[in-house]
Amino acid sequence: MFAKVVMTMSDEITLSRRTYRFTVTSARDEQNRAKLEALPSLNPDPLGGCEDHGHITASALVVNDARDHVLLTLHAKLGMWLPPGGHCDSDPDVVRVCRKEVYEETGHADLVALNDGILDVDIHTIPAGKTSRAHLHYDVRFAFVADMSRELVISSESKDLRWIPISEIGAYTKMPSVLVLTEKLRTL
């Protein structure tokens, strides 16, 4: 059975029979929510890897206990500092996907959820690669706390991996889609 995405007006997002709380705090949030809602009409398997109309991915804002550092990876293919995350590969449990991707990309398995819902929805274009066309990622993002003292494990998908002071994040990225996560962190 293909995953279905259903949206309601009560600040909830349902992804393949699981409902998550999502607080709309801006016009951007509402626009991205509406686009995510429309995705199943464009892509019958939005959690799969179809590039024609994009697909759902999951990523994590991982912070330390003090919430003054964020864990970012220097993406090997894109050459940008990004939160850990990746493709759902048709797995309907986007939180499980998110946790799995954080573990694979950082070595952190013991994550504590910062809230009981989706932190952010971001839609961004992934440039064409050697074997793929340019396409959209409908990135569903969650927030977690991890132990900053644990050793980091850099995967082949990364060139580097760092705990970055939130006050210095602007030196690593100017991407609004990443900076918005630290803004949203203040609301938790």
mmCIF file of C-alpha atoms in Angstrom:
data_model
loop_
_atom_site.group_PDB
_atom_site.id
_atom_site.type_symbol
_atom_site.label_atom_id
_atom_site.label_comp_id
_atom_site.label_asym_id
_atom_site.label_seq_id
_atom_site.Cartn_x
_atom_site.Cartn_y
_atom_site.Cartn_z
ATOM 1 C CA MET A 1 0.000 0.000 0.000
ATOM 2 C CA PHE A 2 1.349 3.413 -0.939
ATOM 3 C CA ALA A 3 1.781 6.060 1.728
ATOM 4 C CA LYS A 4 -0.816 8.782 1.882
ATOM 5 C CA VAL A 5 -0.308 12.283 3.225
ATOM 6 C CA VAL A 6 -3.365 13.930 4.743
ATOM 7 C CA MET A 7 -3.488 17.411 6.246
ATOM 8 C CA THR A 8 -6.034 18.868 8.608
ATOM 9 C CA MET A 9 -6.692 22.376 9.864
ATOM 10 C CA SER A 10 -5.873 21.367 13.441
ATOM 11 C CA ASP A 11 -2.097 21.684 13.030
ATOM 12 C CA GLU A 12 -1.617 17.996 12.367
ATOM 13 C CA ILE A 13 0.110 16.165 9.560
ATOM 14 C CA THR A 14 -0.743 12.553 8.860
ATOM 15 C CA LEU A 15 1.881 10.551 7.026
ATOM 16 C CA SER A 16 0.772 7.031 6.166
ATOM 17 C CA ARG A 17 -1.649 6.500 9.054
ATOM 18 C CA ARG A 18 0.495 8.209 11.722
ATOM 19 C CA THR A 19 -0.429 11.699 12.847
ATOM 20 C CA TYR A 20 2.118 14.256 14.021
ATOM 21 C CA ARG A 21 1.581 17.636 15.627
ATOM 22 C CA PHE A 22 2.889 20.527 13.528
ATOM 23 C CA THR A 23 2.624 24.122 14.667
ATOM 24 C CA VAL A 24 2.301 26.598 11.831
ATOM 25 C CA THR A 25 4.190 29.755 12.837
ATOM 26 C CA SER A 26 4.622 31.554 9.501
ATOM 27 C CA ALA A 27 3.390 31.933 5.946
ATOM 28 C CA ARG A 28 6.332 29.694 4.929
ATOM 29 C CA ASP A 29 5.042 26.942 7.213
ATOM 30 C CA GLU A 30 1.561 27.172 5.743
ATOM 31 C CA GLN A 31 2.872 27.157 2.153
ATOM 32 C CA ASN A 32 5.090 24.140 2.767
ATOM 33 C CA ARG A 33 2.290 22.347 4.578
ATOM 34 C CA ALA A 34 -0.045 22.933 1.600
ATOM 35 C CA LYS A 35 2.596 21.683 -0.851
ATOM 36 C CA LEU A 36 3.186 18.578 1.263
ATOM 37 C CA GLU A 37 -0.570 18.013 1.321
ATOM 38 C CA ALA A 38 -0.667 18.173 -2.492
ATOM 39 C CA LEU A 39 2.259 15.792 -3.005
ATOM 40 C CA PRO A 40 0.223 12.535 -3.102
ATOM 41 C CA SER A 41 -1.813 13.878 -6.017
ATOM 42 C CA LEU A 42 1.474 14.324 -7.926
ATOM 43 C CA ASN A 43 3.353 11.263 -6.661
ATOM 44 C CA PRO A 44 1.392 8.122 -5.708
ATOM 45 C CA ASP A 45 4.349 6.947 -3.573
ATOM 46 C CA PRO A 46 5.518 10.126 -1.805
ATOM 47 C CA LEU A 47 7.695 8.183 0.661
ATOM 48 C CA GLY A 48 9.473 6.387 -2.182
ATOM 49 C CA GLY A 49 12.247 7.698 -4.360
ATOM 50 C CA CYS A 50 10.300 9.009 -7.347
ATOM 51 C CA GLU A 51 12.056 12.085 -8.731
ATOM 52 C CA ASP A 52 9.326 13.280 -11.091
ATOM 53 C CA HIS A 53 7.476 15.324 -8.474
ATOM 54 C CA GLY A 54 9.729 14.930 -5.477
ATOM 55 C CA HIS A 55 9.474 12.764 -2.381
ATOM 56 C CA ILE A 56 9.438 12.953 1.405
ATOM 57 C CA THR A 57 12.697 12.908 3.340
ATOM 58 C CA ALA A 58 13.342 13.150 7.087
ATOM 59 C CA SER A 59 16.020 15.113 8.911
ATOM 60 C CA ALA A 60 16.878 16.157 12.445
ATOM 61 C CA LEU A 61 17.860 19.230 14.346
ATOM 62 C CA VAL A 62 20.170 17.602 16.904
ATOM 63 C CA VAL A 63 21.216 19.809 19.813
ATOM 64 C CA ASN A 64 23.132 19.254 23.035
ATOM 65 C CA ASP A 65 21.512 19.335 26.499
ATOM 66 C CA ALA A 66 22.220 23.051 26.919
ATOM 67 C CA ARG A 67 20.703 23.730 23.479
ATOM 68 C CA ASP A 68 23.642 25.935 22.560
ATOM 69 C CA HIS A 69 25.264 23.604 19.981
ATOM 70 C CA VAL A 70 23.808 21.958 16.889
ATOM 71 C CA LEU A 71 25.154 18.864 15.131
ATOM 72 C CA LEU A 72 25.694 19.441 11.398
ATOM 73 C CA THR A 73 27.276 17.379 8.664
ATOM 74 C CA LEU A 74 29.237 18.672 5.702
ATOM 75 C CA HIS A 75 27.352 16.783 2.987
ATOM 76 C CA ALA A 76 29.768 14.980 0.661
ATOM 77 C CA LYS A 77 27.773 15.446 -2.549
ATOM 78 C CA LEU A 78 26.280 18.880 -1.918
ATOM 79 C CA GLY A 79 29.269 20.436 -0.120
ATOM 80 C CA MET A 80 26.986 22.193 2.385
ATOM 81 C CA TRP A 81 26.596 22.068 6.160
ATOM 82 C CA LEU A 82 23.239 20.382 6.791
ATOM 83 C CA PRO A 83 21.337 18.579 9.518
ATOM 84 C CA PRO A 84 21.602 14.787 9.328
ATOM 85 C CA GLY A 85 18.806 13.124 7.396
ATOM 86 C CA GLY A 86 17.849 11.190 4.323
ATOM 87 C CA HIS A 87 15.353 9.334 2.183
ATOM 88 C CA CYS A 88 12.402 7.418 3.608
ATOM 89 C CA ASP A 89 12.807 4.598 1.072
ATOM 90 C CA SER A 90 9.056 3.881 1.406
ATOM 91 C CA ASP A 91 9.257 3.516 5.218
ATOM 92 C CA PRO A 92 6.033 5.117 6.501
ATOM 93 C CA ASP A 93 7.496 5.917 9.958
ATOM 94 C CA VAL A 94 9.327 9.190 9.323
ATOM 95 C CA VAL A 95 10.513 9.452 12.947
ATOM 96 C CA ARG A 96 12.157 6.034 12.638
ATOM 97 C CA VAL A 97 13.734 7.137 9.342
ATOM 98 C CA CYS A 98 15.000 10.304 10.998
ATOM 99 C CA ARG A 99 16.531 8.413 13.935
ATOM 100 C CA LYS A 100 18.088 5.856 11.571
ATOM 101 C CA GLU A 101 19.647 8.577 9.427
ATOM 102 C CA VAL A 102 21.078 10.376 12.475
ATOM 103 C CA TYR A 103 22.627 7.110 13.643
ATOM 104 C CA GLU A 104 24.036 6.250 10.207
ATOM 105 C CA GLU A 105 25.484 9.731 9.685
ATOM 106 C CA THR A 106 26.711 10.566 13.207
ATOM 107 C CA GLY A 107 26.856 7.408 15.341
ATOM 108 C CA HIS A 108 24.307 8.846 17.789
ATOM 109 C CA ALA A 109 21.609 6.310 18.675
ATOM 110 C CA ASP A 110 20.411 7.656 22.034
ATOM 111 C CA LEU A 111 18.304 10.594 20.919
ATOM 112 C CA VAL A 112 15.719 12.278 23.143
ATOM 113 C CA ALA A 113 12.845 13.979 21.338
ATOM 114 C CA LEU A 114 12.534 17.684 22.138
ATOM 115 C CA ASN A 115 8.842 17.779 21.314
ATOM 116 C CA ASP A 116 6.053 15.432 20.298
ATOM 117 C CA GLY A 117 5.706 16.577 16.731
ATOM 118 C CA ILE A 118 7.257 17.861 13.562
ATOM 119 C CA LEU A 119 9.547 20.841 14.066
ATOM 120 C CA ASP A 120 9.563 21.991 10.463
ATOM 121 C CA VAL A 121 8.675 21.126 6.883
ATOM 122 C CA ASP A 122 11.095 22.381 4.263
ATOM 123 C CA ILE A 123 10.867 21.927 0.511
ATOM 124 C CA HIS A 124 14.088 22.331 -1.415
ATOM 125 C CA THR A 125 15.564 21.399 -4.761
ATOM 126 C CA ILE A 126 18.261 18.766 -4.977
ATOM 127 C CA PRO A 127 20.493 19.413 -7.987
ATOM 128 C CA ALA A 128 20.944 16.794 -10.699
ATOM 129 C CA GLY A 129 23.652 14.251 -10.040
ATOM 130 C CA LYS A 130 25.471 11.724 -12.194
ATOM 131 C CA THR A 131 22.553 9.296 -12.034
ATOM 132 C CA SER A 132 19.626 11.489 -10.943
ATOM 133 C CA ARG A 133 17.646 14.444 -12.200
ATOM 134 C CA ALA A 134 17.068 17.593 -10.180
ATOM 135 C CA HIS A 135 14.092 17.007 -7.898
ATOM 136 C CA LEU A 136 12.347 18.239 -4.759
ATOM 137 C CA HIS A 137 12.787 16.982 -1.222
ATOM 138 C CA TYR A 138 9.791 17.507 1.027
ATOM 139 C CA ASP A 139 11.850 17.377 4.210
ATOM 140 C CA VAL A 140 9.976 16.572 7.417
ATOM 141 C CA ARG A 141 12.141 17.655 10.347
ATOM 142 C CA PHE A 142 12.232 16.639 13.991
ATOM 143 C CA ALA A 143 14.198 17.949 16.995
ATOM 144 C CA PHE A 144 16.328 15.801 19.293
ATOM 145 C CA VAL A 145 18.854 16.148 22.099
ATOM 146 C CA ALA A 146 22.047 14.073 22.001
ATOM 147 C CA ASP A 147 25.047 13.733 24.276
ATOM 148 C CA MET A 148 27.716 16.073 22.941
ATOM 149 C CA SER A 149 30.478 14.149 24.740
ATOM 150 C CA ARG A 150 29.914 10.983 22.680
ATOM 151 C CA GLU A 151 32.292 10.256 19.846
ATOM 152 C CA LEU A 152 31.078 11.276 16.403
ATOM 153 C CA VAL A 153 31.221 8.764 13.564
ATOM 154 C CA ILE A 154 31.562 10.309 10.109
ATOM 155 C CA SER A 155 29.890 8.302 7.354
ATOM 156 C CA SER A 156 30.808 8.140 3.694
ATOM 157 C CA GLU A 157 27.974 10.611 3.041
ATOM 158 C CA SER A 158 29.872 13.341 4.887
ATOM 159 C CA LYS A 159 33.150 15.196 4.548
ATOM 160 C CA ASP A 160 32.960 16.439 8.137
ATOM 161 C CA LEU A 161 30.703 16.368 11.168
ATOM 162 C CA ARG A 162 30.692 18.945 13.974
ATOM 163 C CA TRP A 163 28.954 20.270 17.026
ATOM 164 C CA ILE A 164 28.636 23.922 16.082
ATOM 165 C CA PRO A 165 27.819 26.673 18.584
ATOM 166 C CA ILE A 166 24.411 28.016 17.573
ATOM 167 C CA SER A 167 25.804 31.529 17.919
ATOM 168 C CA GLU A 168 28.320 30.675 15.137
ATOM 169 C CA ILE A 169 26.037 28.806 12.724
ATOM 170 C CA GLY A 170 26.043 31.749 10.312
ATOM 171 C CA ALA A 171 29.743 31.119 9.667
ATOM 172 C CA TYR A 172 28.905 27.614 8.401
ATOM 173 C CA THR A 173 25.739 28.241 6.424
ATOM 174 C CA LYS A 174 23.631 31.080 5.109
ATOM 175 C CA MET A 175 20.872 28.711 3.981
ATOM 176 C CA PRO A 176 17.507 29.931 5.296
ATOM 177 C CA SER A 177 16.272 26.326 5.378
ATOM 178 C CA VAL A 178 18.938 25.500 7.984
ATOM 179 C CA LEU A 179 18.844 28.790 9.886
ATOM 180 C CA VAL A 180 15.076 28.499 10.385
ATOM 181 C CA LEU A 181 15.684 25.406 12.507
ATOM 182 C CA THR A 182 17.627 27.361 15.114
ATOM 183 C CA GLU A 183 14.876 29.984 15.137
ATOM 184 C CA LYS A 184 12.287 27.277 15.743
ATOM 185 C CA LEU A 185 14.429 25.782 18.508
ATOM 186 C CA ARG A 186 13.723 28.898 20.573
ATOM 187 C CA THR A 187 10.003 28.050 20.529
ATOM 188 C CA LEU A 188 10.450 24.611 22.142
#
